[in-house]
Short mmCIF file of N, CA and C in Angstrom, two decimals:
data_model
loop_
_atom_site.label_atom_id
_atom_site.label_comp_id
_atom_site.label_asym_id
_atom_site.label_seq_id
_atom_site.Cartn_x
_atom_site.Cartn_y
_atom_site.Cartn_z
N UNK A 1 -41.47 15.28 -0.50
CA UNK A 1 -41.40 16.00 -2.14
C UNK A 1 -41.55 14.86 -3.26
N UNK A 2 -42.30 14.07 -2.99
CA UNK A 2 -43.12 13.19 -4.44
C UNK A 2 -44.35 13.64 -4.90
N UNK A 3 -44.19 13.34 -6.21
CA UNK A 3 -45.39 13.63 -6.67
C UNK A 3 -46.93 13.08 -6.26
N UNK A 4 -47.91 13.46 -6.42
CA UNK A 4 -49.01 12.60 -5.54
C UNK A 4 -49.27 11.09 -5.95
N UNK A 5 -49.02 11.01 -7.00
CA UNK A 5 -48.64 9.48 -7.76
C UNK A 5 -47.75 8.82 -7.01
N UNK A 6 -46.73 9.00 -6.69
CA UNK A 6 -45.33 8.52 -6.10
C UNK A 6 -45.41 8.28 -4.48
N UNK A 7 -46.68 8.85 -4.18
CA UNK A 7 -47.03 8.63 -2.35
C UNK A 7 -47.29 7.57 -2.25
N UNK A 8 -46.85 6.79 -0.89
CA UNK A 8 -47.47 5.88 -0.46
C UNK A 8 -48.82 6.09 0.24
N UNK A 9 -49.61 5.02 0.35
CA UNK A 9 -50.91 5.22 1.29
C UNK A 9 -50.85 4.54 2.32
N UNK A 10 -51.73 5.14 3.39
CA UNK A 10 -51.72 4.69 4.59
C UNK A 10 -52.77 3.49 4.76
N UNK A 11 -52.09 2.40 5.23
CA UNK A 11 -52.81 1.23 5.09
C UNK A 11 -53.34 0.74 6.75
N UNK A 12 -54.70 0.59 7.11
CA UNK A 12 -54.83 0.24 8.38
C UNK A 12 -54.47 -1.38 8.60
N UNK A 13 -54.68 -1.45 9.89
CA UNK A 13 -53.97 -2.96 10.28
C UNK A 13 -52.73 -3.81 9.60
N UNK A 14 -52.09 -2.71 9.26
CA UNK A 14 -51.07 -3.57 8.24
C UNK A 14 -49.88 -4.22 9.15
N UNK A 15 -49.14 -3.57 10.24
CA UNK A 15 -48.55 -4.06 11.34
C UNK A 15 -49.15 -4.19 12.71
N UNK A 16 -49.10 -5.40 13.09
CA UNK A 16 -49.41 -5.48 14.23
C UNK A 16 -50.92 -4.80 14.74
N UNK A 17 -51.82 -4.79 14.07
CA UNK A 17 -52.99 -4.21 14.05
C UNK A 17 -52.76 -2.43 14.08
N UNK A 18 -51.63 -1.86 13.56
CA UNK A 18 -51.46 -0.47 13.34
C UNK A 18 -51.55 -0.10 12.38
N UNK A 19 -51.69 1.27 11.67
CA UNK A 19 -51.27 2.01 10.22
C UNK A 19 -50.11 1.89 10.21
N UNK A 20 -49.86 1.85 8.75
CA UNK A 20 -48.39 1.79 8.14
C UNK A 20 -48.62 2.47 6.83
N UNK A 21 -47.58 2.72 6.68
CA UNK A 21 -47.09 3.52 5.01
C UNK A 21 -47.23 2.05 3.87
N UNK A 22 -47.90 1.89 3.12
CA UNK A 22 -47.86 0.79 2.09
C UNK A 22 -47.11 1.65 0.45
N UNK A 23 -45.93 0.61 0.20
CA UNK A 23 -44.77 1.12 -0.60
C UNK A 23 -45.44 -0.10 -1.76
N UNK A 24 -45.37 0.52 -3.38
CA UNK A 24 -45.75 -0.10 -4.10
C UNK A 24 -44.51 -0.14 -4.98
N UNK A 25 -43.79 -0.95 -5.46
CA UNK A 25 -42.73 -1.06 -6.38
C UNK A 25 -43.18 -0.56 -7.49
N UNK A 26 -44.24 -1.34 -7.81
CA UNK A 26 -44.73 -0.89 -9.48
C UNK A 26 -45.14 0.37 -10.10
N UNK A 27 -45.23 0.94 -8.53
CA UNK A 27 -45.85 2.68 -8.64
C UNK A 27 -45.03 3.57 -8.34
N UNK A 28 -43.90 3.02 -8.22
CA UNK A 28 -42.42 3.56 -7.39
C UNK A 28 -42.67 4.67 -6.78
N UNK A 29 -43.56 4.29 -5.61
CA UNK A 29 -43.85 5.04 -4.33
C UNK A 29 -42.70 5.15 -3.29
N UNK A 30 -42.24 6.35 -2.47
CA UNK A 30 -41.39 6.88 -1.98
C UNK A 30 -41.76 7.84 -1.17
N UNK A 31 -40.80 8.17 -0.13
CA UNK A 31 -40.90 9.59 0.10
C UNK A 31 -39.99 10.70 0.56
N UNK A 32 -39.62 11.39 -0.04
CA UNK A 32 -37.93 12.04 -0.14
C UNK A 32 -38.00 13.19 0.62
N UNK A 33 -36.62 13.50 1.67
CA UNK A 33 -36.36 14.83 2.51
C UNK A 33 -35.36 15.37 1.59
N UNK A 34 -35.61 16.60 0.99
CA UNK A 34 -34.65 16.94 0.20
C UNK A 34 -33.51 17.98 0.89
N UNK A 35 -33.65 18.46 2.48
CA UNK A 35 -32.76 19.31 2.90
C UNK A 35 -32.85 18.78 4.62
N UNK A 36 -31.63 18.02 4.71
CA UNK A 36 -31.62 17.49 6.04
C UNK A 36 -30.51 18.18 6.65
N UNK A 37 -30.13 19.31 6.26
CA UNK A 37 -28.62 20.15 6.56
C UNK A 37 -27.53 19.03 6.88
N UNK A 38 -26.96 19.53 8.04
CA UNK A 38 -25.61 19.08 8.33
C UNK A 38 -25.70 18.13 9.83
N UNK A 39 -26.84 17.89 9.89
CA UNK A 39 -27.40 17.20 11.11
C UNK A 39 -26.15 15.83 11.52
N UNK A 40 -26.14 15.03 10.15
CA UNK A 40 -25.59 13.72 10.21
C UNK A 40 -24.02 14.01 9.81
N UNK A 41 -23.74 15.11 9.07
CA UNK A 41 -22.69 15.33 8.11
C UNK A 41 -21.08 15.85 9.18
N UNK A 42 -20.30 14.86 8.71
CA UNK A 42 -18.72 15.11 9.26
C UNK A 42 -18.31 13.65 8.86
N UNK A 43 -17.34 13.51 9.94
CA UNK A 43 -16.26 12.65 9.77
C UNK A 43 -16.65 11.45 10.32
N UNK A 44 -16.94 10.36 10.24
CA UNK A 44 -16.86 9.11 11.07
C UNK A 44 -17.76 8.93 12.51
N UNK A 45 -19.27 9.70 12.01
CA UNK A 45 -20.08 9.87 13.29
C UNK A 45 -20.86 8.63 13.37
N UNK A 46 -20.93 8.33 14.88
CA UNK A 46 -21.96 7.39 14.90
C UNK A 46 -23.08 7.94 15.23
N UNK A 47 -23.90 6.74 14.36
CA UNK A 47 -25.25 6.87 14.41
C UNK A 47 -26.28 5.59 14.67
N UNK A 48 -27.48 5.47 14.38
CA UNK A 48 -28.57 4.25 14.75
C UNK A 48 -29.32 4.60 13.85
N UNK A 49 -30.01 3.67 13.06
CA UNK A 49 -31.15 4.02 12.16
C UNK A 49 -31.92 2.53 12.63
N UNK A 50 -33.32 2.78 12.94
CA UNK A 50 -34.19 1.62 13.00
C UNK A 50 -35.44 2.01 12.54
N UNK A 51 -36.02 1.05 12.00
CA UNK A 51 -37.59 0.76 11.31
C UNK A 51 -38.39 -0.31 12.05
N UNK A 52 -39.73 -0.01 11.90
CA UNK A 52 -40.74 -1.33 12.10
C UNK A 52 -41.17 -1.43 10.71
N UNK A 53 -41.07 -2.42 10.10
CA UNK A 53 -41.24 -2.66 8.59
C UNK A 53 -41.86 -4.30 8.17
N UNK A 54 -42.52 -4.03 7.13
CA UNK A 54 -42.72 -5.31 6.71
C UNK A 54 -42.34 -5.81 5.35
N UNK A 55 -41.18 -6.25 4.38
CA UNK A 55 -41.03 -6.35 3.03
C UNK A 55 -41.93 -7.93 2.53
N UNK A 56 -42.48 -7.02 1.60
CA UNK A 56 -43.37 -8.29 1.02
C UNK A 56 -43.33 -8.83 -0.41
N UNK A 57 -41.99 -8.34 -0.71
CA UNK A 57 -41.47 -8.82 -1.95
C UNK A 57 -40.21 -8.62 -2.19
N UNK A 58 -39.39 -9.59 -2.27
CA UNK A 58 -38.02 -9.75 -2.26
C UNK A 58 -36.97 -10.18 -3.42
N UNK A 59 -38.02 -9.89 -4.51
CA UNK A 59 -37.48 -10.89 -5.84
C UNK A 59 -36.24 -9.30 -6.31
N UNK A 60 -36.20 -8.43 -6.16
CA UNK A 60 -35.36 -7.53 -6.43
C UNK A 60 -34.58 -6.84 -5.18
N UNK A 61 -33.54 -6.16 -5.57
CA UNK A 61 -33.21 -5.39 -4.44
C UNK A 61 -33.85 -4.10 -4.20
N UNK A 62 -34.49 -4.23 -2.71
CA UNK A 62 -35.46 -3.18 -2.45
C UNK A 62 -34.80 -2.15 -1.44
N UNK A 63 -34.48 -0.95 -1.48
CA UNK A 63 -33.84 0.03 -0.53
C UNK A 63 -35.11 0.51 0.35
N UNK A 64 -34.87 0.20 1.65
CA UNK A 64 -35.64 0.43 2.85
C UNK A 64 -35.86 1.94 2.90
N UNK A 65 -34.42 2.31 3.41
CA UNK A 65 -34.02 4.02 3.26
C UNK A 65 -33.12 4.39 3.19
N UNK A 66 -32.50 5.29 2.86
CA UNK A 66 -31.62 5.63 2.23
C UNK A 66 -30.98 7.43 2.99
N UNK A 67 -29.68 7.76 3.34
CA UNK A 67 -29.28 8.84 3.77
C UNK A 67 -28.12 9.22 2.80
N UNK A 68 -28.03 10.46 2.16
CA UNK A 68 -26.74 11.15 1.51
C UNK A 68 -27.05 12.31 0.85
N UNK A 69 -26.32 12.78 -0.11
CA UNK A 69 -26.51 14.00 -0.84
C UNK A 69 -26.75 13.29 -2.31
N UNK A 70 -26.77 14.31 -3.19
CA UNK A 70 -27.29 14.42 -4.63
C UNK A 70 -25.77 13.33 -5.40
N UNK A 71 -25.21 13.63 -4.83
CA UNK A 71 -23.74 12.67 -5.59
C UNK A 71 -23.61 11.11 -5.31
N UNK A 72 -24.21 10.97 -3.53
CA UNK A 72 -23.71 9.96 -3.15
C UNK A 72 -24.84 9.27 -1.90
N UNK A 73 -25.02 7.98 -1.81
CA UNK A 73 -25.54 7.60 -1.40
C UNK A 73 -24.88 7.02 0.03
N UNK A 74 -24.90 7.69 1.51
CA UNK A 74 -23.59 7.43 2.04
C UNK A 74 -24.05 6.32 3.29
N UNK A 75 -25.46 6.38 3.56
CA UNK A 75 -25.81 4.79 4.29
C UNK A 75 -27.61 4.54 3.76
N UNK A 76 -27.53 3.33 3.72
CA UNK A 76 -28.68 2.70 3.46
C UNK A 76 -28.87 1.46 3.73
N UNK A 77 -30.01 1.16 4.06
CA UNK A 77 -30.88 -0.09 4.53
C UNK A 77 -31.58 -0.86 3.47
N UNK A 78 -31.09 -2.16 2.68
CA UNK A 78 -31.68 -3.13 1.71
C UNK A 78 -32.13 -4.14 2.09
N UNK A 79 -32.79 -4.71 0.97
CA UNK A 79 -32.84 -6.12 1.36
C UNK A 79 -32.30 -6.08 -0.33
N UNK A 80 -31.12 -7.22 -0.20
CA UNK A 80 -30.40 -7.51 -1.21
C UNK A 80 -30.68 -8.59 -1.73
N UNK A 81 -31.12 -9.21 -3.41
CA UNK A 81 -31.12 -9.88 -3.52
C UNK A 81 -30.11 -10.77 -4.76
N UNK A 82 -28.90 -10.30 -4.19
CA UNK A 82 -28.06 -10.74 -5.36
C UNK A 82 -27.33 -12.29 -5.20
N UNK A 83 -27.64 -12.95 -4.10
CA UNK A 83 -27.89 -14.43 -4.44
C UNK A 83 -28.88 -14.66 -3.40
N UNK A 84 -28.78 -15.01 -2.15
CA UNK A 84 -30.25 -15.07 -0.88
C UNK A 84 -30.48 -14.05 -0.60
N UNK A 85 -31.95 -13.76 -0.30
CA UNK A 85 -32.39 -12.16 0.08
C UNK A 85 -31.59 -12.43 1.91
N UNK A 86 -31.42 -11.05 1.66
CA UNK A 86 -30.87 -10.72 3.26
C UNK A 86 -31.04 -9.05 3.27
N UNK A 87 -30.99 -8.77 4.58
CA UNK A 87 -31.18 -7.69 5.23
C UNK A 87 -29.53 -6.73 5.25
N UNK A 88 -29.41 -5.63 4.37
CA UNK A 88 -28.09 -5.37 4.40
C UNK A 88 -27.83 -4.10 4.89
N UNK A 89 -26.77 -3.55 5.22
CA UNK A 89 -26.87 -1.76 5.53
C UNK A 89 -25.30 -1.46 4.92
N UNK A 90 -25.44 -0.64 4.21
CA UNK A 90 -23.90 -0.02 3.30
C UNK A 90 -23.88 1.45 3.85
N UNK A 91 -22.55 1.72 3.78
CA UNK A 91 -22.15 2.94 4.33
C UNK A 91 -20.81 3.71 3.67
N UNK A 92 -20.64 4.37 2.96
CA UNK A 92 -19.71 5.09 2.24
C UNK A 92 -19.30 6.58 2.09
N UNK A 93 -18.10 7.09 2.07
CA UNK A 93 -17.47 8.63 2.36
C UNK A 93 -18.36 8.92 0.90
N UNK A 94 -18.11 10.32 0.91
CA UNK A 94 -18.52 11.01 -0.09
C UNK A 94 -17.78 10.83 -1.55
N UNK A 95 -16.80 10.53 -1.30
CA UNK A 95 -16.22 10.47 -2.73
C UNK A 95 -16.42 8.92 -3.23
N UNK A 96 -16.76 8.12 -2.08
CA UNK A 96 -17.01 6.59 -2.83
C UNK A 96 -15.61 5.82 -2.21
N UNK A 97 -14.81 6.50 -1.85
CA UNK A 97 -13.53 5.76 -1.22
C UNK A 97 -13.57 4.97 -0.46
N UNK A 98 -14.15 5.13 0.86
CA UNK A 98 -14.19 4.16 1.93
C UNK A 98 -15.74 3.87 1.65
N UNK A 99 -15.82 2.33 1.69
CA UNK A 99 -17.13 1.73 2.17
C UNK A 99 -17.06 0.50 2.83
N UNK A 100 -18.27 0.17 3.45
CA UNK A 100 -18.68 -0.87 4.04
C UNK A 100 -19.91 -1.72 4.02
N UNK A 101 -19.82 -2.92 4.21
CA UNK A 101 -21.36 -3.70 3.83
C UNK A 101 -21.59 -4.31 4.81
N UNK A 102 -22.47 -4.44 5.43
CA UNK A 102 -22.79 -5.06 6.56
C UNK A 102 -23.95 -6.23 6.12
N UNK A 103 -23.69 -7.52 5.85
CA UNK A 103 -25.08 -8.36 5.79
C UNK A 103 -25.48 -9.17 6.67
N UNK A 104 -26.87 -9.22 6.78
CA UNK A 104 -27.37 -9.71 7.73
C UNK A 104 -27.33 -11.62 7.22
N UNK A 105 -27.65 -12.39 8.44
CA UNK A 105 -27.50 -13.92 8.09
C UNK A 105 -29.02 -14.46 7.87
N UNK A 106 -29.98 -13.35 8.37
CA UNK A 106 -31.42 -14.28 8.06
C UNK A 106 -32.14 -13.89 7.11
N UNK A 107 -33.16 -14.75 6.12
CA UNK A 107 -33.61 -14.43 5.12
C UNK A 107 -34.83 -13.54 5.71
N UNK A 108 -35.10 -12.41 4.74
CA UNK A 108 -36.48 -11.53 5.16
C UNK A 108 -37.76 -12.41 5.05
N UNK A 109 -38.69 -12.41 6.07
CA UNK A 109 -39.52 -13.14 6.36
C UNK A 109 -40.71 -11.85 5.88
N UNK A 110 -41.74 -12.34 4.67
CA UNK A 110 -42.41 -11.59 4.09
C UNK A 110 -43.56 -11.60 4.97
N UNK A 111 -44.07 -12.55 5.75
CA UNK A 111 -45.30 -12.55 6.47
C UNK A 111 -45.44 -11.93 7.74
N UNK A 112 -44.55 -11.17 8.29
CA UNK A 112 -44.36 -10.98 9.65
C UNK A 112 -43.76 -9.38 9.21
N UNK A 113 -44.33 -8.49 10.35
CA UNK A 113 -43.63 -7.04 11.00
C UNK A 113 -42.20 -7.63 11.48
N UNK A 114 -40.97 -6.56 11.29
CA UNK A 114 -39.67 -7.03 12.09
C UNK A 114 -39.35 -5.24 12.69
N UNK A 115 -38.41 -5.74 13.58
CA UNK A 115 -37.83 -4.27 13.88
C UNK A 115 -36.32 -4.40 13.25
N UNK A 116 -36.09 -3.59 12.45
CA UNK A 116 -34.71 -3.77 11.89
C UNK A 116 -33.79 -2.42 12.62
N UNK A 117 -32.44 -2.58 12.94
CA UNK A 117 -31.68 -1.83 12.91
C UNK A 117 -30.56 -1.50 12.81
N UNK A 118 -29.63 -0.63 12.41
CA UNK A 118 -28.42 -0.54 12.25
C UNK A 118 -27.81 0.58 12.86
N UNK A 119 -26.87 -0.20 13.80
CA UNK A 119 -25.77 0.64 14.44
C UNK A 119 -24.47 0.69 13.84
N UNK A 120 -23.73 2.10 14.30
CA UNK A 120 -22.07 2.21 14.18
C UNK A 120 -21.69 2.72 15.44
N UNK A 121 -21.20 1.97 16.06
CA UNK A 121 -20.27 2.38 17.30
C UNK A 121 -18.60 1.92 17.19
N UNK A 122 -17.87 3.02 17.45
CA UNK A 122 -16.59 3.14 17.08
C UNK A 122 -16.41 2.41 15.80
N UNK A 123 -15.81 1.28 15.78
CA UNK A 123 -15.12 0.83 14.29
C UNK A 123 -16.16 -0.52 13.92
N UNK A 124 -17.57 -0.34 14.73
CA UNK A 124 -18.48 -1.71 14.15
C UNK A 124 -19.84 -1.35 13.70
N UNK A 125 -19.82 -1.76 12.50
CA UNK A 125 -21.54 -1.71 12.06
C UNK A 125 -22.00 -3.12 12.43
N UNK A 126 -23.30 -2.91 12.89
CA UNK A 126 -24.39 -4.13 13.27
C UNK A 126 -25.34 -4.06 12.88
N UNK A 127 -26.04 -5.05 12.33
CA UNK A 127 -27.88 -5.30 11.92
C UNK A 127 -28.08 -5.95 13.35
N UNK A 128 -29.44 -5.56 13.84
CA UNK A 128 -30.18 -6.11 14.44
C UNK A 128 -31.53 -6.07 13.64
N UNK A 129 -31.85 -7.40 14.32
CA UNK A 129 -33.33 -8.17 13.78
C UNK A 129 -34.40 -8.58 14.56
N UNK A 130 -35.00 -7.70 14.86
CA UNK A 130 -35.79 -8.07 16.29
C UNK A 130 -35.09 -8.16 17.68
N UNK A 131 -34.20 -7.22 17.94
CA UNK A 131 -33.47 -7.32 19.16
C UNK A 131 -32.18 -8.04 19.09
N UNK A 132 -31.94 -9.09 18.01
CA UNK A 132 -31.24 -9.94 17.95
C UNK A 132 -30.23 -9.36 16.84
N UNK A 133 -28.70 -9.86 17.37
CA UNK A 133 -27.83 -9.56 16.23
C UNK A 133 -27.88 -10.49 15.14
N UNK A 134 -27.80 -9.41 13.94
CA UNK A 134 -27.75 -10.55 12.54
C UNK A 134 -26.81 -9.99 11.54
N UNK A 135 -25.89 -9.60 12.04
CA UNK A 135 -24.63 -9.44 11.51
C UNK A 135 -24.10 -8.11 11.89
N UNK A 136 -22.45 -8.09 11.71
CA UNK A 136 -21.71 -7.12 11.82
C UNK A 136 -20.62 -7.44 10.80
N UNK A 137 -19.80 -6.14 11.33
CA UNK A 137 -18.44 -5.78 10.21
C UNK A 137 -17.86 -4.75 11.25
N UNK A 138 -16.72 -5.60 11.56
CA UNK A 138 -15.52 -4.72 12.04
C UNK A 138 -14.91 -3.69 11.17
N UNK A 139 -14.44 -2.64 11.45
CA UNK A 139 -13.47 -1.28 10.69
C UNK A 139 -15.12 -0.92 9.48
N UNK A 140 -15.84 -1.06 10.33
CA UNK A 140 -17.12 -0.25 9.46
C UNK A 140 -16.89 1.25 9.38
N UNK A 141 -15.76 1.85 9.75
CA UNK A 141 -15.96 3.48 10.01
C UNK A 141 -15.38 3.61 8.96
N UNK A 142 -15.78 4.64 7.92
CA UNK A 142 -15.29 5.07 6.96
C UNK A 142 -14.64 6.50 7.04
N UNK A 143 -13.41 6.27 6.31
CA UNK A 143 -12.26 7.43 6.32
C UNK A 143 -12.67 8.82 6.04
N UNK A 144 -13.57 9.01 5.14
CA UNK A 144 -13.95 10.44 4.56
C UNK A 144 -15.04 10.90 5.37
N UNK A 145 -15.65 11.99 4.67
CA UNK A 145 -16.54 13.07 4.91
C UNK A 145 -17.77 12.68 4.57
N UNK A 146 -19.10 12.14 5.56
CA UNK A 146 -20.01 11.82 4.89
C UNK A 146 -20.98 13.40 5.12
N UNK A 147 -21.71 13.58 3.80
CA UNK A 147 -22.76 14.61 3.84
C UNK A 147 -24.39 14.18 3.84
N UNK A 148 -25.02 14.53 4.41
CA UNK A 148 -26.20 13.61 4.72
C UNK A 148 -27.59 14.86 4.53
N UNK A 149 -27.46 15.25 3.24
CA UNK A 149 -28.19 16.53 3.10
C UNK A 149 -29.94 16.16 2.77
N UNK A 150 -29.78 14.78 2.39
CA UNK A 150 -31.48 14.46 1.91
C UNK A 150 -31.28 12.81 2.56
N UNK A 151 -32.64 12.48 2.36
CA UNK A 151 -32.88 11.16 2.62
C UNK A 151 -34.20 10.63 1.92
N UNK A 152 -34.59 9.20 2.09
CA UNK A 152 -35.54 8.78 1.39
C UNK A 152 -36.14 7.50 1.92
N UNK A 153 -37.41 7.45 2.06
CA UNK A 153 -37.94 6.17 2.72
C UNK A 153 -38.45 5.67 1.60
N UNK A 154 -38.19 4.06 1.41
CA UNK A 154 -39.10 3.61 0.42
C UNK A 154 -38.16 3.35 -0.84
N UNK A 155 -36.92 4.08 -0.92
CA UNK A 155 -36.08 3.95 -2.45
C UNK A 155 -34.73 4.27 -2.02
N UNK A 156 -33.91 4.08 -3.11
CA UNK A 156 -32.59 4.89 -3.33
C UNK A 156 -32.70 6.28 -3.55
N UNK A 157 -32.22 7.13 -2.66
CA UNK A 157 -32.51 8.57 -3.86
C UNK A 157 -30.68 9.26 -3.68
N UNK A 158 -30.48 9.64 -5.15
CA UNK A 158 -29.68 10.47 -5.31
C UNK A 158 -30.29 11.74 -5.88
N UNK A 159 -30.25 11.68 -7.50
CA UNK A 159 -31.20 12.52 -8.20
C UNK A 159 -32.49 12.46 -8.57
N UNK A 160 -32.74 10.79 -8.61
CA UNK A 160 -33.78 10.30 -8.70
C UNK A 160 -33.73 9.38 -7.81
N UNK A 161 -35.46 8.68 -7.92
CA UNK A 161 -35.23 7.50 -6.95
C UNK A 161 -35.35 6.20 -8.09
N UNK A 162 -34.82 5.25 -7.17
CA UNK A 162 -34.84 3.83 -7.84
C UNK A 162 -34.96 2.64 -6.72
N UNK A 163 -34.93 1.68 -7.15
CA UNK A 163 -34.81 0.50 -6.01
C UNK A 163 -35.63 0.80 -4.85
N UNK A 164 -37.17 0.41 -5.59
CA UNK A 164 -38.34 1.09 -4.61
C UNK A 164 -38.49 -0.26 -3.70
N UNK A 165 -38.80 0.20 -2.33
CA UNK A 165 -39.04 -1.01 -1.53
C UNK A 165 -40.95 -1.38 -1.95
N UNK A 166 -41.16 -2.56 -1.27
CA UNK A 166 -42.50 -3.33 -1.51
C UNK A 166 -42.88 -3.68 -0.48
N UNK A 167 -43.59 -3.10 0.23
CA UNK A 167 -44.27 -4.10 1.93
C UNK A 167 -44.65 -2.32 2.33
N UNK A 168 -44.85 -2.71 3.87
CA UNK A 168 -44.86 -2.00 4.54
C UNK A 168 -43.89 -1.06 5.46
N UNK A 169 -43.62 0.02 5.95
CA UNK A 169 -42.80 0.76 7.12
C UNK A 169 -43.99 1.44 8.32
N UNK A 170 -43.76 1.22 9.11
CA UNK A 170 -44.63 1.83 10.13
C UNK A 170 -43.98 2.83 10.90
N UNK A 171 -42.54 2.83 10.93
CA UNK A 171 -42.01 3.75 11.29
C UNK A 171 -40.56 3.60 11.37
N UNK A 172 -39.56 5.23 10.67
CA UNK A 172 -38.36 5.27 10.52
C UNK A 172 -37.55 6.09 11.60
N UNK A 173 -36.95 5.50 12.51
CA UNK A 173 -36.36 6.56 13.51
C UNK A 173 -34.83 6.91 13.01
#
């Protein structure tokens, strides 16, 4: 549901010789799904999100994918550059009252593709980078209800898009 100018383009041989979507932050490129229904909505539901990607620029906060509603981003993966670039996963409830941030320890490598995964199991949120634990936070379970009726790949989405990714995404599941 983006305009033609905002759509990422397909790049051959982008990730390990395979096709991938190329996102450019200067062109505000992203993909947005407006109606996911109540698939992930509820209170403290476990879930896993993973993607195959290569971030090519870490000079700003780059959101890789986000899940939420028009008023709140309930879960997102991002490269945050507040200090040293790190992969992060944030999760919060609809009211913004309960939130957790899991920060990885690895500095994103802009020259290679990686498998990035976030899981919530019980009360522990974890980040895995190429199958190796990269960060965890106990008490990651939020107290409130999560509404996940929309999603974006390559940007943070509430009612408009922001924090655009710079790089390639081969898969998000």
